[in-house]
Coordinates of C-alpha atoms and ligand atoms in Angstrom, one line a residue:
X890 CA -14.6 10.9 -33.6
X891 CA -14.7 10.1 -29.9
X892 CA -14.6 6.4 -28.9
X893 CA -16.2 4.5 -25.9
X894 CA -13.5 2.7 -24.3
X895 CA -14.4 -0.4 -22.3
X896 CA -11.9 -2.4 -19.7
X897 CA -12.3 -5.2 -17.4
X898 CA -9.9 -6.2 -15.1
X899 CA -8.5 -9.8 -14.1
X900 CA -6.6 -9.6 -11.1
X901 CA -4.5 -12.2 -9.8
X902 CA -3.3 -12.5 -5.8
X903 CA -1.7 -14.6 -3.9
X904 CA -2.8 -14.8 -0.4
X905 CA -0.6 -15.4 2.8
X906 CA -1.2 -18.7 3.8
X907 CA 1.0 -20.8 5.9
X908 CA 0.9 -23.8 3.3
X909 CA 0.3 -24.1 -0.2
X910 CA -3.2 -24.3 -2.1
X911 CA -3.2 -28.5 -2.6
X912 CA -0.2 -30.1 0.1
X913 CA 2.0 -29.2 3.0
X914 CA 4.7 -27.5 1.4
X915 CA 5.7 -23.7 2.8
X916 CA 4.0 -21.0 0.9
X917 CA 7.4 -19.2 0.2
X918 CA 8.0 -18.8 -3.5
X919 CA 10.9 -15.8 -3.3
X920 CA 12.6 -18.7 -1.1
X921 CA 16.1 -17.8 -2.3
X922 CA 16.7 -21.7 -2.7
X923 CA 15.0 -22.7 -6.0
X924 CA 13.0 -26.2 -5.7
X925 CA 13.4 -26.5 -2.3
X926 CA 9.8 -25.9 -1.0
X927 CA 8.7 -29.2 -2.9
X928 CA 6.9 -32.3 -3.0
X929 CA 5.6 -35.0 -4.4
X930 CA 1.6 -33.8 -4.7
X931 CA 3.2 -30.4 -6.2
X932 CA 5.1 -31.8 -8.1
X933 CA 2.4 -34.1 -9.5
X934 CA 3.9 -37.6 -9.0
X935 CA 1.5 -40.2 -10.5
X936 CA -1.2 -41.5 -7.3
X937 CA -0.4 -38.6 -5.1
X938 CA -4.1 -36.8 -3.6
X939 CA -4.1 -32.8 -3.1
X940 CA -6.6 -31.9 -0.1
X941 CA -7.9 -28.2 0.0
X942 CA -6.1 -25.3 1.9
X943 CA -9.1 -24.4 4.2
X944 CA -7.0 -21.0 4.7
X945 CA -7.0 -19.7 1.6
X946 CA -10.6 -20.5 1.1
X947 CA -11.4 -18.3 4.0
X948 CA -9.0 -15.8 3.0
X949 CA -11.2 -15.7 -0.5
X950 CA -14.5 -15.6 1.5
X951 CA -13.0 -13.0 3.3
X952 CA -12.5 -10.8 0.2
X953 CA -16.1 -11.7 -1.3
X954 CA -17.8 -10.4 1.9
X955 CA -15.4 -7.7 1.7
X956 CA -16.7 -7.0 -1.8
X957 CA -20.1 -7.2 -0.8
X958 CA -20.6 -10.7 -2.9
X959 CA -22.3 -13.3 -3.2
X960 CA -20.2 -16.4 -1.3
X961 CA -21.3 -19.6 -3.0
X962 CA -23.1 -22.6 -1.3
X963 CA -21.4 -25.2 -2.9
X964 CA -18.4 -24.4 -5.0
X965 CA -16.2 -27.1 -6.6
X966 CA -12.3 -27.2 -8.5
X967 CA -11.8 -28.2 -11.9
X968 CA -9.0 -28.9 -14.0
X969 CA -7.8 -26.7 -16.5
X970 CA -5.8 -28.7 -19.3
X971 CA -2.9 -27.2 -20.7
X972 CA 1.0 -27.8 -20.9
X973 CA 3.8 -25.3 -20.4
X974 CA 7.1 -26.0 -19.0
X975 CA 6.6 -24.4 -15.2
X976 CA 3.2 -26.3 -14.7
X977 CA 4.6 -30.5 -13.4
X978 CA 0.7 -31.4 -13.8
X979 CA 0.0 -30.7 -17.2
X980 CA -3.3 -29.0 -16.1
X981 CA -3.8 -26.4 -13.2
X982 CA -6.3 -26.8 -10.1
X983 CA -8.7 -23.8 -10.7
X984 CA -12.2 -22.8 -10.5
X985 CA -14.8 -22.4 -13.8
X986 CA -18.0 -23.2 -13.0
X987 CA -18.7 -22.3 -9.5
X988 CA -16.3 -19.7 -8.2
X989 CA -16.2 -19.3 -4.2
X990 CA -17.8 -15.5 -5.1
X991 CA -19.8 -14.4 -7.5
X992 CA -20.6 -10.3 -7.5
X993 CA -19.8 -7.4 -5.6
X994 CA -18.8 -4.1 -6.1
X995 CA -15.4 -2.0 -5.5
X996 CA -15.3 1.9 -6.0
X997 CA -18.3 1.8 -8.1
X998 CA -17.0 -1.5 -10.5
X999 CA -18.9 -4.7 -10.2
X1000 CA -17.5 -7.6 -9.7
X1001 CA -17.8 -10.5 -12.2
X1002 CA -16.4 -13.4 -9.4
X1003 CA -13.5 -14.0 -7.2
X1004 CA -12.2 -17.5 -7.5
X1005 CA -9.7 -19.6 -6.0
X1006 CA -6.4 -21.8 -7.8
X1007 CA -3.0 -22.6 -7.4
X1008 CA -0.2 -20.4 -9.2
X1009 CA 2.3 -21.8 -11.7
X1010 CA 6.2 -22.3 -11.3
X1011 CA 8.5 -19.5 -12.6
X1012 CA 11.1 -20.5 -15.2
X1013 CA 14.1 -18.7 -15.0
X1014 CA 15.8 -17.9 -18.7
X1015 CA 19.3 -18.1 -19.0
X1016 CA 20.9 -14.3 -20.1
X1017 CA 22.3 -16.2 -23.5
X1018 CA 18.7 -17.0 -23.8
X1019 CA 19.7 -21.1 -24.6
X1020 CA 18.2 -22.7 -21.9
X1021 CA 15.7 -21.9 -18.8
X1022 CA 15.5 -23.4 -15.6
X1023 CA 12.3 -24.0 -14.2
X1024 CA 11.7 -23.3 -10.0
X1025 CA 8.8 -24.8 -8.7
X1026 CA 8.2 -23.4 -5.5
X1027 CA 5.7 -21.3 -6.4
X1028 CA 3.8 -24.1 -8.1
X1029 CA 0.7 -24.7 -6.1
X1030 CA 0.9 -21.4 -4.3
X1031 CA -2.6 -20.2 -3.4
X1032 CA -4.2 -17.8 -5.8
X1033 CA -7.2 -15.8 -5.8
X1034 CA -8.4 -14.5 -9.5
X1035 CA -10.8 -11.3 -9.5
X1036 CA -12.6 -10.8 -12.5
X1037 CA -14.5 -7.1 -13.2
X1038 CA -17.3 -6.2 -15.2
X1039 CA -16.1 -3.7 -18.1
X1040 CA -17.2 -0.8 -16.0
X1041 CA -13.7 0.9 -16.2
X1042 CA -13.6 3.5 -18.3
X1043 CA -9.9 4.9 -18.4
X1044 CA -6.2 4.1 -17.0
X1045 CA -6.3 6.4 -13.7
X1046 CA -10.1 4.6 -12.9
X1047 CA -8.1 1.2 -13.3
X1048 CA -5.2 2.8 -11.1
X1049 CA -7.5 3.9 -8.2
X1050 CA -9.6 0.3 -8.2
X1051 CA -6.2 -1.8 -8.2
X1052 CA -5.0 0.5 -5.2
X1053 CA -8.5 -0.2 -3.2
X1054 CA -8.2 -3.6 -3.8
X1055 CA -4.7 -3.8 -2.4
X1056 CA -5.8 -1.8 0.5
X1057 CA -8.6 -3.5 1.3
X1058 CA -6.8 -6.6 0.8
X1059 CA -4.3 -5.3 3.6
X1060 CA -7.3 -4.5 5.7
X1061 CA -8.4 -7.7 5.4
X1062 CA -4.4 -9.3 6.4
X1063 CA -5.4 -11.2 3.6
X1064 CA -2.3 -10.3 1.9
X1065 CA 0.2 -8.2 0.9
X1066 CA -0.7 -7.5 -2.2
X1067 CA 2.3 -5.9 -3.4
X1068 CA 2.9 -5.7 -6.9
X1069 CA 6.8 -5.3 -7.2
X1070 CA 6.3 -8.7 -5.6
X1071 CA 4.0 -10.3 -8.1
X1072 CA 1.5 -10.8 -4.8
X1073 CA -0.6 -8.9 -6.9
X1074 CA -0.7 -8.9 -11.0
X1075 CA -3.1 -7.3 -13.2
X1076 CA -4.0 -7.7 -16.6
X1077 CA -6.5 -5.7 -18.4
X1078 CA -9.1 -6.3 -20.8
X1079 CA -9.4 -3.3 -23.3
X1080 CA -11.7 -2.3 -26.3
X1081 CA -13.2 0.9 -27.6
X1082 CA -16.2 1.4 -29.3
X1083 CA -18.3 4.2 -31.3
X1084 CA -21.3 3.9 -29.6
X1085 CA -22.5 1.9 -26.3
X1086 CA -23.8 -1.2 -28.2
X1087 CA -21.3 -2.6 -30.2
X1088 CA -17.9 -3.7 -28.7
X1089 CA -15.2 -3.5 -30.2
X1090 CA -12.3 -6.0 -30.7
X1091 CA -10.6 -6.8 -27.6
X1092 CA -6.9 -6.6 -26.7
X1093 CA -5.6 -8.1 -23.5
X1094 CA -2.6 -6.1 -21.6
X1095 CA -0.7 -8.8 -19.1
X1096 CA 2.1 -8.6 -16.7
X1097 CA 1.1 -4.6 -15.3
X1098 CA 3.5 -4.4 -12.3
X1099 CA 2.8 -1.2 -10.9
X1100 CA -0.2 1.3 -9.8
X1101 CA 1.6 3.8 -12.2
X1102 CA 2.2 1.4 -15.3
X1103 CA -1.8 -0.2 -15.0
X1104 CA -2.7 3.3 -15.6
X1105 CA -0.2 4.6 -18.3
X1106 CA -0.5 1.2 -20.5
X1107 CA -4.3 1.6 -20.5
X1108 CA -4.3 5.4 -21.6
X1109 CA -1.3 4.4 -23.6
X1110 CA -3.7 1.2 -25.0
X1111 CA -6.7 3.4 -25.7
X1112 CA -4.2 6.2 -27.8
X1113 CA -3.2 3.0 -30.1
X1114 CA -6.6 2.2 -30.6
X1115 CA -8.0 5.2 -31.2
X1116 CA -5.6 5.9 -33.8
X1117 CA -5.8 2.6 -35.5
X1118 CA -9.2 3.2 -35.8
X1119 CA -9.5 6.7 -36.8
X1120 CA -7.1 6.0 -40.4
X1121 CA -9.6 3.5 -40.7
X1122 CA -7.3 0.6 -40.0
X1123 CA -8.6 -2.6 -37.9
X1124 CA -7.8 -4.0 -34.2
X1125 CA -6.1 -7.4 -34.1
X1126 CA -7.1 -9.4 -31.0
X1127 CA -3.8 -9.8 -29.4
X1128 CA -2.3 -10.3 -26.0
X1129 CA 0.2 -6.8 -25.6
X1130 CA 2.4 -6.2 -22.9
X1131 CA 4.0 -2.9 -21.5
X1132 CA 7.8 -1.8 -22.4
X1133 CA 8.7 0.3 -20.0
X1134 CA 11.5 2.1 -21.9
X1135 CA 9.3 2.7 -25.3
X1136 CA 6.4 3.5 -22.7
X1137 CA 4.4 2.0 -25.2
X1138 CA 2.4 -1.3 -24.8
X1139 CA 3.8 -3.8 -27.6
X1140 CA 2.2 -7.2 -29.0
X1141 CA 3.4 -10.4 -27.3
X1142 CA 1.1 -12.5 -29.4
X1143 CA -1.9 -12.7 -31.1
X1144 CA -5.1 -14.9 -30.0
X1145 CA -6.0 -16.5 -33.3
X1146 CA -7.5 -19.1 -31.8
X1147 CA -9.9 -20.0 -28.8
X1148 CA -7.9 -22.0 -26.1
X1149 CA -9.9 -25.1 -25.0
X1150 CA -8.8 -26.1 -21.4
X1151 CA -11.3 -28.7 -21.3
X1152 CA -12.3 -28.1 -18.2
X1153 CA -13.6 -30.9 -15.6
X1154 CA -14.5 -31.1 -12.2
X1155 CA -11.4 -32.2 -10.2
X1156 CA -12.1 -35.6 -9.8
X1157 CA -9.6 -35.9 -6.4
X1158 CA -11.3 -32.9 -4.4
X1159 CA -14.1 -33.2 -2.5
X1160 CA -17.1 -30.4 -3.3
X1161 CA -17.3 -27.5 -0.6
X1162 CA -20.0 -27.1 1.3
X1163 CA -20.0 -23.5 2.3
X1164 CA -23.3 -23.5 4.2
X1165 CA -21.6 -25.9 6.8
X1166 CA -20.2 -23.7 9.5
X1167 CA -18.4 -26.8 11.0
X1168 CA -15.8 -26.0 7.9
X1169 CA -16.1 -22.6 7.2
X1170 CA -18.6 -20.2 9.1
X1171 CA -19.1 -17.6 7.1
X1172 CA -21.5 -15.4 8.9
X1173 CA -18.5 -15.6 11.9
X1174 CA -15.8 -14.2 9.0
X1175 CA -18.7 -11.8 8.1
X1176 CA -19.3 -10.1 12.0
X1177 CA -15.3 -10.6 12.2
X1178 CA -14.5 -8.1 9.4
X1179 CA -12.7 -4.9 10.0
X1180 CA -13.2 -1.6 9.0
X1181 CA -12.6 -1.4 5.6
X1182 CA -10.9 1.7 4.1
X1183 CA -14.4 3.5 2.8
X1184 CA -15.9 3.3 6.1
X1185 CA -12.9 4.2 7.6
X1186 CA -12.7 7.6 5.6
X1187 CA -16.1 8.1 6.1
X1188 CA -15.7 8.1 9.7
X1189 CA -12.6 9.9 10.2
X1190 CA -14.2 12.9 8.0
X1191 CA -17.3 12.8 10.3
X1192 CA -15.1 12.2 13.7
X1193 CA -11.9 13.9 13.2
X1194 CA -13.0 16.6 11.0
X1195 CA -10.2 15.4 7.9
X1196 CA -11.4 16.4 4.8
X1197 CA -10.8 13.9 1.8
X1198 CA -7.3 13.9 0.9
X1199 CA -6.6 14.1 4.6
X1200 CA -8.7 11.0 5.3
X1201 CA -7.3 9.4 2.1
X1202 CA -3.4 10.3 3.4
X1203 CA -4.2 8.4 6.4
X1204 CA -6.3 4.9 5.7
X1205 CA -3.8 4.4 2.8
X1206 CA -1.5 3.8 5.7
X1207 CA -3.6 1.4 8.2
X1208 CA -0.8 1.6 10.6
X1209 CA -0.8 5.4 10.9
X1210 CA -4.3 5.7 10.6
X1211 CA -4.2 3.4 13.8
X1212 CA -1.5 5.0 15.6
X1213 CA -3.8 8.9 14.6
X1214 CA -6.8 7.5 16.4
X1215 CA -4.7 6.5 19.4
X1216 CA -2.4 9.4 19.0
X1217 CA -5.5 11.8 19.2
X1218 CA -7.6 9.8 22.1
X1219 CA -4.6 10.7 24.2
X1220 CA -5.0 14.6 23.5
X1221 CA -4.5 15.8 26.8
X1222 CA -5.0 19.4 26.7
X1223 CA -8.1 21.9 26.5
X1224 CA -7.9 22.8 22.7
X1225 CA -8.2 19.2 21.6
X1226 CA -9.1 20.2 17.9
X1227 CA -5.6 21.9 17.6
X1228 CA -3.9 18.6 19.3
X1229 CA -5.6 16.3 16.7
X1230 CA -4.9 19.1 14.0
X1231 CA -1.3 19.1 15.1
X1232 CA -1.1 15.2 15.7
X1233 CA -2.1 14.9 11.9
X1234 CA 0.7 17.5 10.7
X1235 CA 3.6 16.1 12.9
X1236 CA 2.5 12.5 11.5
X1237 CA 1.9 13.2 7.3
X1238 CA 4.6 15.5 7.0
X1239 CA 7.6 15.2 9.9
X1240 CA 7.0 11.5 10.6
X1241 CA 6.3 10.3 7.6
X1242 CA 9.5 12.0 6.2
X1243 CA 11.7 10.6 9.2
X1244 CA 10.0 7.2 8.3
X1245 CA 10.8 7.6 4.8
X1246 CA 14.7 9.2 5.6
X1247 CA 15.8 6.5 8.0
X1248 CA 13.8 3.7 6.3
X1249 CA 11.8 2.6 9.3
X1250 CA 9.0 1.3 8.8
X1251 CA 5.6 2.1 11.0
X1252 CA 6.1 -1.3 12.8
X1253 CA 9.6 -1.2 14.0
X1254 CA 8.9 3.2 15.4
X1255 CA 9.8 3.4 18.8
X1256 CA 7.6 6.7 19.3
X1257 CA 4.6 5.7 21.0
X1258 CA 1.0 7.7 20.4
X1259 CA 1.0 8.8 23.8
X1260 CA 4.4 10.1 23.6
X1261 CA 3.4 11.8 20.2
X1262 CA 0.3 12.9 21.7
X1263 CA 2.1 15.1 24.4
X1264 CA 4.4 16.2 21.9
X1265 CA 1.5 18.0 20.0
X1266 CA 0.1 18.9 23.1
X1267 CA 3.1 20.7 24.0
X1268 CA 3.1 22.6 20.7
X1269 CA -0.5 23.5 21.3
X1270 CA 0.0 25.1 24.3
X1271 CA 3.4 27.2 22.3
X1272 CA 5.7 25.7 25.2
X1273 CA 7.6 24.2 21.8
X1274 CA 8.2 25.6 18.6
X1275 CA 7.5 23.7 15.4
X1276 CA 11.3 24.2 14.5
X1277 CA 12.0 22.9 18.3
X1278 CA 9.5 20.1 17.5
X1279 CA 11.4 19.3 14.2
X1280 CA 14.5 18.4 16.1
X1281 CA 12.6 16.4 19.4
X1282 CA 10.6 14.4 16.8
X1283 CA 14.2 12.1 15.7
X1284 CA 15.4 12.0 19.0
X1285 CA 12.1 10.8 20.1
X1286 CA 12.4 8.0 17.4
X1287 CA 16.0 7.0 18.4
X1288 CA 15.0 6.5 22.1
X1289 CA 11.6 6.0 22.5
X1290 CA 11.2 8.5 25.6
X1291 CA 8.6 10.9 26.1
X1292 CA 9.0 14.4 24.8
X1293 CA 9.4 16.1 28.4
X1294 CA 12.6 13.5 29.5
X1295 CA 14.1 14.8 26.1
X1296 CA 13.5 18.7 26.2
X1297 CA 14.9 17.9 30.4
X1298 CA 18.7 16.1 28.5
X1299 CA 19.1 18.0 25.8
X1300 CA 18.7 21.4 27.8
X1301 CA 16.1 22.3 24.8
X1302 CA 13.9 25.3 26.2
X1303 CA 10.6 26.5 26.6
X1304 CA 9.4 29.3 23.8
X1305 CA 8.1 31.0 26.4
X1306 CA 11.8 31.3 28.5
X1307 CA 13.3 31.6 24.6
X1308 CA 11.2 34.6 24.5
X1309 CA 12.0 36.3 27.6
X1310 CA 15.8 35.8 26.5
X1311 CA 15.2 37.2 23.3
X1312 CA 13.4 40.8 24.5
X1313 CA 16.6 40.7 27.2
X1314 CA 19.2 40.3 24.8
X1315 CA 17.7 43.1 22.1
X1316 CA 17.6 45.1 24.8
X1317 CA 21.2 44.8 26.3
X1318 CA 22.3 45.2 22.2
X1319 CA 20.1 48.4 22.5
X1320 CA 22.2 49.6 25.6
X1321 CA 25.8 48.6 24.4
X1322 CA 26.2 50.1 21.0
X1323 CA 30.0 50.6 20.9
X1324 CA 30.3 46.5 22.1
X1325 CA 27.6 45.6 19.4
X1326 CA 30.2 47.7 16.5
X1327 CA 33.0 46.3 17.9
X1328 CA 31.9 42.4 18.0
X1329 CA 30.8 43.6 14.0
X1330 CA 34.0 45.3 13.6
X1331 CA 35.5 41.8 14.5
X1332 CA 36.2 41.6 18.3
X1333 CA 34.9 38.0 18.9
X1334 CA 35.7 38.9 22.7
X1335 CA 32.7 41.7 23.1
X1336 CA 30.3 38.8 22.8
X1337 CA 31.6 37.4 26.2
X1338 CA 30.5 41.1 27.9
X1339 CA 27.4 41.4 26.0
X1340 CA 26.6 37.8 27.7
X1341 CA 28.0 39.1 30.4
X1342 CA 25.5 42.3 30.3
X1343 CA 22.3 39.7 29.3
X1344 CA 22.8 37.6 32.3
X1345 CA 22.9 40.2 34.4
X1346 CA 19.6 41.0 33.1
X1347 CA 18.2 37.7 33.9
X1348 CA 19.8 37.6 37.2
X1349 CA 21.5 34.8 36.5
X1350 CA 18.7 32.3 35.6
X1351 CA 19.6 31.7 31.9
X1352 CA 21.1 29.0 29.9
X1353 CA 24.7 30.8 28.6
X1354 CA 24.4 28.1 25.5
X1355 CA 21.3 29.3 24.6
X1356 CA 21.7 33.0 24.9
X1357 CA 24.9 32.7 23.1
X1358 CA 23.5 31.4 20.2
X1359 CA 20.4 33.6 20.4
X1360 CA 23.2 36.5 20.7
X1361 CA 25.0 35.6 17.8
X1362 CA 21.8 35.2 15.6
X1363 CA 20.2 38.8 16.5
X1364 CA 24.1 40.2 15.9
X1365 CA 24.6 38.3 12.4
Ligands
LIG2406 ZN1 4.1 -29.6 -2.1

């Protein structure tokens, strides 16, 4: 019996703001220094008035345009009742019934709504498990909740919208997004079915920290399911989490009842008035928005010739797909489609892996794209070989100079002159067969005459380094 799964996403992100979602406090919560980005409106002292952090409002709008949603005309906070020991307030500053975005769409999954609230303290449990400390500078961080339709229909689907969110959340420099960090947490919503109209019970998956884990608790989710269902067995409406060792999602707790947050508009915030472009001006945010990954593919399939995974390589990487176009504008040589063929090889494979090797990141490279233009340009034209590229490529890293000064210090060659040594040099071994057995029968001093004999040959012009070693590799 095949089942319909069905899974909706609730995604949690914290964007980069300068200040926190309600007061003037740093938003910093890995400060090393727990409690130290404090104050009294975060930590709710009694008469203290939050005011609204117009940056992360913007910073949401931001994402609904991105999303193609709708952006509310008036949106207002409301209080969300409950106790637990890293919230001071007793209640949390969110958003119920007017979110800032309502809609949109992502890689083919609707959007329920994007809304905006402030993020909890972290309590930190002591290894003896006795006591737990509570650090509150993440209390009253900004945070953005995205909410899908159940249009997902397996774990790699929930992988590849999570990673298009992220991306287009860096597009946006909206935030990091990065899920080691907990900038970015996902829970899933997950349920199968026999046929399209009923649902069946749902189970909630919380605290997925990776790409890789959203998509193997999910598969793993749908396996348990399946099962349960199949000996004829029946789902209990829990909240599972993911163990990484059992790689196995296990139950956390079960949802026997309905929470009620009473919610209620927040009686100390003003409402927003999003049609007002004297606070935010949302058709301004719209014009300014970048190109956002899709588009970007789209174009650099149509205008560089990539095909998908080549296009994909590169906007997954907005830094190198930035540094590609500028690399490949600077293609100074007649065969431009081999420079920007070479520029994209030389970047995915040999940069990427020096990146990766020295643990550079794209920011702090001292290659510029000019530089790596010519460098491809060079190779294009065969004046370097990709083995002679190979070893320019780190030295062009380490100094920053143009290919050309390097090849100049390090005495590194043309293929061209390498060539030209090469056909000399076979054909002086050719012409000295007693010296060749000899320097093979162990005489390490007939290599100095058959030098001797090559740059005779080349009256004199080549580099003795260079034929040496080209020597000793024809004679091995
Ligand atoms: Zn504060």
């Amino acid at each position: 019996m095949a089942y319909i799964p069905t899974i909706g996403l609730e995604i949690h992100i914290e964007p980069k703001t300068k200040t926190k979602m309600f007061c003037g406090c740093a938003n910093d919560p890995f400060k090393a220094k727990p409690n130290a980005n404090v104050c009294p409106i975060c930590l709710a002292h009694p008469g203290t008035l939050p005011t609204i952090n117009k940056e992360a409002v913007e910073a949401t709008i931001k994402l609904g345009l991105a999303l193609n949603g709708k952006i509310a005309d008036l949106s207002h906070f409301d209080r969300k009742s409950y106790f637990y020991p890293d919230l001071p307030k007793g209640y949390q500053i969110s958003q119920y019934k007017s979110p800032l975005v309502e809609g949109g769409m992502l890689k083919d999954v609707r959007i329920t709504r994007v809304h905006l609230e402030e993020d909890t303290g972290k309590l930190l449990h002591a290894k003896d498990k006795k006591s737990s400390n509570v650090d509150l500078n993440r209390a009253g961080v900004p945070l953005m909740e995205l909410v899908t339709e159940p249009d997902i229909k397996n774990g790699k689907q929930a992988m590849e919208f999570a990673k298009e969110l992220q991306l287009t959340l860096r597009y946006l420099r909206v935030s990091n997004a990065d899920m080691e960090k907990g900038e970015m947490r996902v829970e899933a919503n997950i349920s199968i079915s026999k046929d399209k109209k009923t649902l069946g019970t749902k189970v909630e998956i919380k605290n997925l920290n990776s790409f890789k884990i959203v998509g193997d608790a999910i598969n793993d989710e749908i396996k348990r399911q399946e099962k349960l269902l199949g000996r004829g067995d029946k789902i209990v409406q829990e909240t599972r989490g993911w163990d990484e060792k059992k790689q196995k999602t296990v139950s956390q707790r079960s949802k026997e009842e309905a929470h009620d947050y009473r919610y209620f508009p927040e009686p100390d915030l003003p409402e927003l008035d999003l049609t007002d472009p004297n606070y935010i001006d949302t058709e301004l945010l719209f014009r300014e928005l970048p190109e956002l990954p899709q588009a970007k593919r789209d174009r650099f399939k149509s205008e560089y010739g990539l095909n998908e995974k080549q296009a994909d390589t590169l906007v997954a990487e907005p830094r190198a797909a930035e540094f590609y176009e500028q690399a490949v504008s600077e293609c100074k040589t007649e065969d431009a489609k081999k420079c920007s063929s070479l520029i994209y090889n030389y970047l995915t494979s040999d940069l990427f892996g020096l990146l990766k090797e020295k643990n550079i990141s794209f920011e702090d490279l001292k290659i510029n794209p000019e530089n790596f233009a010519d460098l491809a340009a060079l190779a294009s034209k065969g004046e370097l070989s990709s083995r002679m590229v190979k070893d320019i490529l780190p030295k062009m890293a380490e100094t920053g100079e143009d290919p050309r000064a390097i090849m100049d210090k390090e005495g590194i060659e043309q293929v061209s002159d390498e060539d030209a040594i090469l056909k000399v040099i076979q054909k002086v071994i050719g012409e000295n067969e007693q010296a060749v057995k000899d320097y093979k029968g162990g005489n390490e001093n007939t290599l100095k005459f058959l030098i001797g004999q090559t740059m005779k040959e080349l009256k004199g012009q080549g580099n003795p380094q260079r034929i040496q070693k080209i020597l000793k590799k024809e004679l091995s």
